[in-house]
Amino acid sequence: EIVLTQSPATLSLSPGETATLSCRASQSVRNYLAWYQQKPGQAPRLLIYDASKRATGIPARFSGSGSGTDFTLTISSLEPEDFALYYCQQRNNWPPPLTFGGGTRLEIK
Amino acid sequence: QVQLQESGPGVVKPAETLSLSCSVSGGSISSHYWSWIRQSAGKGLEWIGRIYSVGSTDYSPSFKSRVTISPDTSNNQVSLRLTSVTAADTAVYYCAREKVGYSGTFESWGQGILVTV
C-alpha cells in the first residue's frame, strides 16, 4: 500500500499570504495525485486532480505541481474561506487500493 | 448537477451489520463509478469500495471479507453493507462519484452520515 505523508501537519498563515502544502508518496504515483479541501461538517471537495489540473469551479489561486513522489499544493493570496483541512490522495495502480494522506490543517495566524 | 445523499441508522451494535444507502439525483447510477469512503478520527479517510453500472465491484483488501456494495436501479441508489462491525467501524461514511476518465478521482460527494458502533 502506498503511504502518503503530508507536511506540515498545521500551517498558520494570514489572509493574503501564500500557502505551500506538501505531500510525499512512499513510492512513485506518477502524476496520479489529487488534492481535496474539507471544512468542518462538510465532505471533502476536489480541488486538483492528476497533480496539476484544477477541478471545475476552483479558483486560479489554487495550483498543484509535482510528479513521482513529491507534490505541492500552492494557494496564493489566501482568502478567509481557504482556511480548512487539505488532503492529498493517490490513484496509482488503481483499483485498489487508493490511499489518502493524513491531512494538513491550514489555520489563520 | 448530481447530488448524493447517504441514509441509514446512526447507531449499530457490535457484531451486527451496517447498512447504508446513497440516493443519487441528477444522474443515473447506471453510469459512472460510485464509491464508499469513510472518515474516522483514528484512521482518517479510507476507501472501502466501488460499484460500476449494475454490478461490477472493486473492494479494498482491508474490507473485502466484510463488505458488499450493490445497486438499486429502481430507486437510483447504491447500498453498502458491512458485516461484523466493531467500535473501529465508527466513522462518517460518504458516497462519492468518480470523475469520468479519471478513475479513482472523486468529483462529487454526499454530505456523509455518522455511524456509531
Short mmCIF file of C-alpha atoms in Angstrom, two decimals:
data_model
loop_
_atom_site.label_atom_id
_atom_site.label_comp_id
_atom_site.label_asym_id
_atom_site.label_seq_id
_atom_site.Cartn_x
_atom_site.Cartn_y
_atom_site.Cartn_z
CA GLU A 1 0.00 0.00 0.00
CA ILE A 2 1.27 3.44 -0.92
CA VAL A 3 1.61 5.75 2.08
CA LEU A 4 1.12 9.49 1.61
CA THR A 5 2.78 11.79 4.14
CA GLN A 6 1.59 15.37 4.31
CA SER A 7 3.54 18.23 5.84
CA PRO A 8 3.30 20.31 7.80
CA ALA A 9 0.54 18.95 9.98
CA THR A 10 -0.56 22.51 10.72
CA LEU A 11 0.22 25.68 8.81
CA SER A 12 -0.53 29.07 10.35
CA LEU A 13 -0.75 31.97 7.91
CA SER A 14 -2.55 35.26 7.45
CA PRO A 15 -5.01 36.18 4.70
CA GLY A 16 -3.16 37.43 1.65
CA GLU A 17 -0.16 35.19 2.22
CA THR A 18 0.81 32.15 0.13
CA ALA A 19 0.38 28.61 1.47
CA THR A 20 2.62 25.76 0.36
CA LEU A 21 1.45 22.27 1.33
CA SER A 22 3.48 19.14 0.69
CA CYS A 23 2.55 15.53 0.01
CA ARG A 24 5.17 12.80 -0.28
CA ALA A 25 4.44 9.27 -1.52
CA SER A 26 6.24 6.15 -0.31
CA GLN A 27 6.69 5.12 -3.95
CA SER A 28 6.02 6.73 -7.29
CA VAL A 29 2.41 7.52 -8.10
CA ARG A 30 3.37 9.11 -11.42
CA ASN A 31 1.04 12.14 -11.67
CA TYR A 32 -1.99 10.36 -10.23
CA LEU A 33 -2.43 12.63 -7.25
CA ALA A 34 -5.41 14.72 -6.17
CA TRP A 35 -5.96 17.38 -3.53
CA TYR A 36 -9.15 17.91 -1.55
CA GLN A 37 -10.32 20.65 0.79
CA GLN A 38 -12.52 19.86 3.77
CA LYS A 39 -14.30 22.31 6.04
CA PRO A 40 -15.88 21.38 9.39
CA GLY A 41 -19.03 19.34 8.98
CA GLN A 42 -18.60 19.07 5.22
CA ALA A 43 -17.44 16.42 2.79
CA PRO A 44 -14.09 16.79 1.03
CA ARG A 45 -14.17 18.88 -2.14
CA LEU A 46 -11.97 18.08 -5.13
CA LEU A 47 -9.53 20.91 -5.87
CA ILE A 48 -6.78 19.43 -8.05
CA TYR A 49 -6.50 16.12 -9.90
CA ASP A 50 -3.69 14.48 -11.79
CA ALA A 51 -1.25 16.67 -9.85
CA SER A 52 -1.96 19.95 -11.61
CA LYS A 53 -5.45 20.04 -13.16
CA ARG A 54 -7.92 22.31 -11.42
CA ALA A 55 -11.37 20.89 -10.86
CA THR A 56 -14.43 22.66 -12.15
CA GLY A 57 -15.13 25.92 -10.35
CA ILE A 58 -11.88 26.00 -8.38
CA PRO A 59 -10.25 29.46 -8.29
CA ALA A 60 -6.97 30.03 -10.06
CA ARG A 61 -5.21 30.80 -6.76
CA PHE A 62 -5.14 27.04 -6.18
CA SER A 63 -2.38 25.27 -8.09
CA GLY A 64 -0.75 21.87 -7.91
CA SER A 65 2.62 20.60 -9.03
CA GLY A 66 4.89 17.59 -8.79
CA SER A 67 5.24 14.06 -10.07
CA GLY A 68 6.61 10.75 -8.87
CA THR A 69 6.83 11.01 -5.10
CA ASP A 70 6.79 14.73 -4.29
CA PHE A 71 3.81 17.02 -4.74
CA THR A 72 2.86 20.54 -3.73
CA LEU A 73 -0.41 22.39 -3.39
CA THR A 74 0.05 26.15 -3.52
CA ILE A 75 -2.65 28.58 -2.50
CA SER A 76 -1.75 32.15 -3.35
CA SER A 77 -3.29 35.26 -1.77
CA LEU A 78 -5.15 33.32 0.92
CA GLU A 79 -8.80 34.19 1.34
CA PRO A 80 -10.63 33.72 4.67
CA GLU A 81 -12.59 30.80 3.20
CA ASP A 82 -9.37 28.92 2.37
CA PHE A 83 -8.61 28.08 5.99
CA ALA A 84 -9.54 24.42 6.20
CA LEU A 85 -8.14 20.89 6.11
CA TYR A 86 -6.38 19.68 2.97
CA TYR A 87 -5.83 16.08 1.92
CA CYS A 88 -3.87 14.50 -0.87
CA GLN A 89 -4.95 11.20 -2.44
CA GLN A 90 -3.28 8.87 -4.93
CA ARG A 91 -4.86 6.58 -7.52
CA ASN A 92 -1.80 4.86 -8.98
CA ASN A 93 -2.11 1.11 -9.62
CA TRP A 94 -5.84 1.50 -9.28
CA PRO A 95 -8.01 -0.31 -8.36
CA PRO A 96 -7.40 -1.00 -5.49
CA PRO A 97 -6.33 0.33 -3.12
CA LEU A 98 -6.15 4.06 -3.30
CA THR A 99 -4.97 5.99 -0.27
CA PHE A 100 -5.26 9.40 1.34
CA GLY A 101 -2.73 11.45 3.23
CA GLY A 102 -3.23 12.37 6.86
CA GLY A 103 -4.05 15.99 6.10
CA THR A 104 -2.69 19.49 6.67
CA ARG A 105 -4.67 21.96 8.71
CA LEU A 106 -4.40 25.49 7.37
CA GLU A 107 -5.29 27.90 10.15
CA ILE A 108 -5.48 31.65 10.50
CA LYS A 109 -2.46 33.17 12.21
CA GLN B 1 -25.63 18.87 -11.01
CA VAL B 2 -25.56 15.46 -9.36
CA GLN B 3 -26.49 15.22 -5.70
CA LEU B 4 -25.74 12.34 -3.35
CA GLN B 5 -27.44 11.69 -0.02
CA GLU B 6 -26.47 8.97 2.44
CA SER B 7 -29.04 7.45 4.75
CA GLY B 8 -29.29 4.68 7.30
CA PRO B 9 -29.11 4.01 11.03
CA GLY B 10 -26.79 6.22 13.03
CA VAL B 11 -26.14 3.52 15.62
CA VAL B 12 -25.23 -0.14 15.03
CA LYS B 13 -24.46 -2.71 17.70
CA PRO B 14 -21.15 -4.59 17.70
CA ALA B 15 -21.12 -7.79 15.62
CA GLU B 16 -24.15 -6.61 13.62
CA THR B 17 -24.33 -5.43 10.03
CA LEU B 18 -24.06 -1.81 8.99
CA SER B 19 -26.37 -0.98 6.06
CA LEU B 20 -26.36 2.37 4.31
CA SER B 21 -27.92 3.76 1.15
CA CYS B 22 -26.76 6.51 -1.16
CA SER B 23 -29.55 8.21 -3.10
CA VAL B 24 -28.45 9.82 -6.32
CA SER B 25 -30.32 12.63 -8.04
CA GLY B 26 -29.37 14.46 -11.20
CA GLY B 27 -27.72 11.40 -12.70
CA SER B 28 -28.14 7.68 -13.15
CA ILE B 29 -26.23 5.13 -11.12
CA SER B 30 -26.03 3.06 -14.29
CA SER B 31 -23.25 5.35 -15.46
CA HIS B 32 -20.14 6.41 -13.53
CA TYR B 33 -18.37 4.62 -10.74
CA TRP B 34 -19.76 5.08 -7.23
CA SER B 35 -17.55 4.63 -4.19
CA TRP B 36 -17.97 4.41 -0.44
CA ILE B 37 -15.35 6.18 1.64
CA ARG B 38 -15.25 6.59 5.37
CA GLN B 39 -13.53 9.01 7.73
CA SER B 40 -12.63 8.31 11.32
CA ALA B 41 -10.52 10.08 13.88
CA GLY B 42 -8.21 7.11 14.14
CA LYS B 43 -7.61 6.20 10.50
CA GLY B 44 -8.54 9.31 8.55
CA LEU B 45 -10.03 8.83 5.09
CA GLU B 46 -10.34 5.22 3.90
CA TRP B 47 -11.66 4.00 0.58
CA ILE B 48 -13.97 1.00 1.10
CA GLY B 49 -15.02 0.00 -2.39
CA ARG B 50 -16.93 0.93 -5.51
CA ILE B 51 -19.53 -0.22 -8.00
CA TYR B 52 -19.99 0.44 -11.68
CA SER B 53 -23.23 0.09 -13.60
CA VAL B 54 -25.27 -2.86 -12.41
CA GLY B 55 -22.77 -4.95 -10.65
CA SER B 56 -19.08 -4.63 -11.35
CA THR B 57 -17.39 -4.06 -7.98
CA ASP B 58 -13.95 -3.46 -6.51
CA TYR B 59 -13.18 -3.61 -2.80
CA SER B 60 -10.30 -2.54 -0.63
CA PRO B 61 -8.41 -5.57 0.73
CA SER B 62 -8.96 -4.08 4.19
CA PHE B 63 -12.72 -4.59 3.88
CA LYS B 64 -13.09 -7.30 1.24
CA SER B 65 -14.17 -10.08 3.58
CA ARG B 66 -16.92 -7.96 5.18
CA VAL B 67 -18.26 -5.59 2.54
CA THR B 68 -20.87 -5.70 -0.19
CA ILE B 69 -21.76 -2.78 -2.43
CA SER B 70 -24.82 -3.22 -4.59
CA PRO B 71 -27.08 -1.20 -6.88
CA ASP B 72 -30.78 -0.46 -6.55
CA THR B 73 -31.52 0.79 -10.02
CA SER B 74 -35.25 1.16 -9.45
CA ASN B 75 -34.58 3.75 -6.75
CA ASN B 76 -31.31 5.07 -8.23
CA GLN B 77 -29.43 4.15 -5.08
CA VAL B 78 -26.18 2.47 -4.17
CA SER B 79 -26.05 0.40 -1.00
CA LEU B 80 -23.27 -0.52 1.41
CA ARG B 81 -23.31 -3.49 3.74
CA LEU B 82 -20.51 -4.03 6.25
CA THR B 83 -20.77 -7.09 8.44
CA SER B 84 -19.41 -7.93 11.89
CA VAL B 85 -18.83 -4.32 12.88
CA THR B 86 -16.73 -3.26 15.83
CA ALA B 87 -16.05 0.06 17.50
CA ALA B 88 -13.29 0.59 14.92
CA ASP B 89 -16.00 0.95 12.26
CA THR B 90 -17.33 4.10 13.92
CA ALA B 91 -16.90 6.77 11.28
CA VAL B 92 -18.56 9.20 8.92
CA TYR B 93 -19.46 7.29 5.78
CA TYR B 94 -19.53 9.06 2.43
CA CYS B 95 -20.65 8.01 -1.00
CA ALA B 96 -18.83 9.65 -3.89
CA ARG B 97 -18.88 9.68 -7.67
CA GLU B 98 -15.72 9.28 -9.70
CA LYS B 99 -14.79 11.73 -12.40
CA VAL B 100 -15.30 10.24 -15.86
CA GLY B 101 -12.00 9.29 -17.42
CA TYR B 102 -10.13 9.75 -14.14
CA SER B 103 -10.84 6.58 -12.24
CA GLY B 104 -10.20 6.99 -8.55
CA THR B 105 -10.74 10.77 -8.55
CA PHE B 106 -13.81 11.79 -6.57
CA GLU B 107 -15.59 14.81 -8.01
CA SER B 108 -18.91 14.65 -6.14
CA TRP B 109 -19.56 13.63 -2.54
CA GLY B 110 -22.57 13.19 -0.33
CA GLN B 111 -22.74 15.09 2.93
CA GLY B 112 -21.83 11.97 4.89
CA ILE B 113 -23.54 10.06 7.67
CA LEU B 114 -22.10 9.39 11.10
CA VAL B 115 -22.36 5.77 12.16
CA THR B 116 -21.52 4.86 15.74
CA VAL B 117 -20.85 1.26 16.75
#
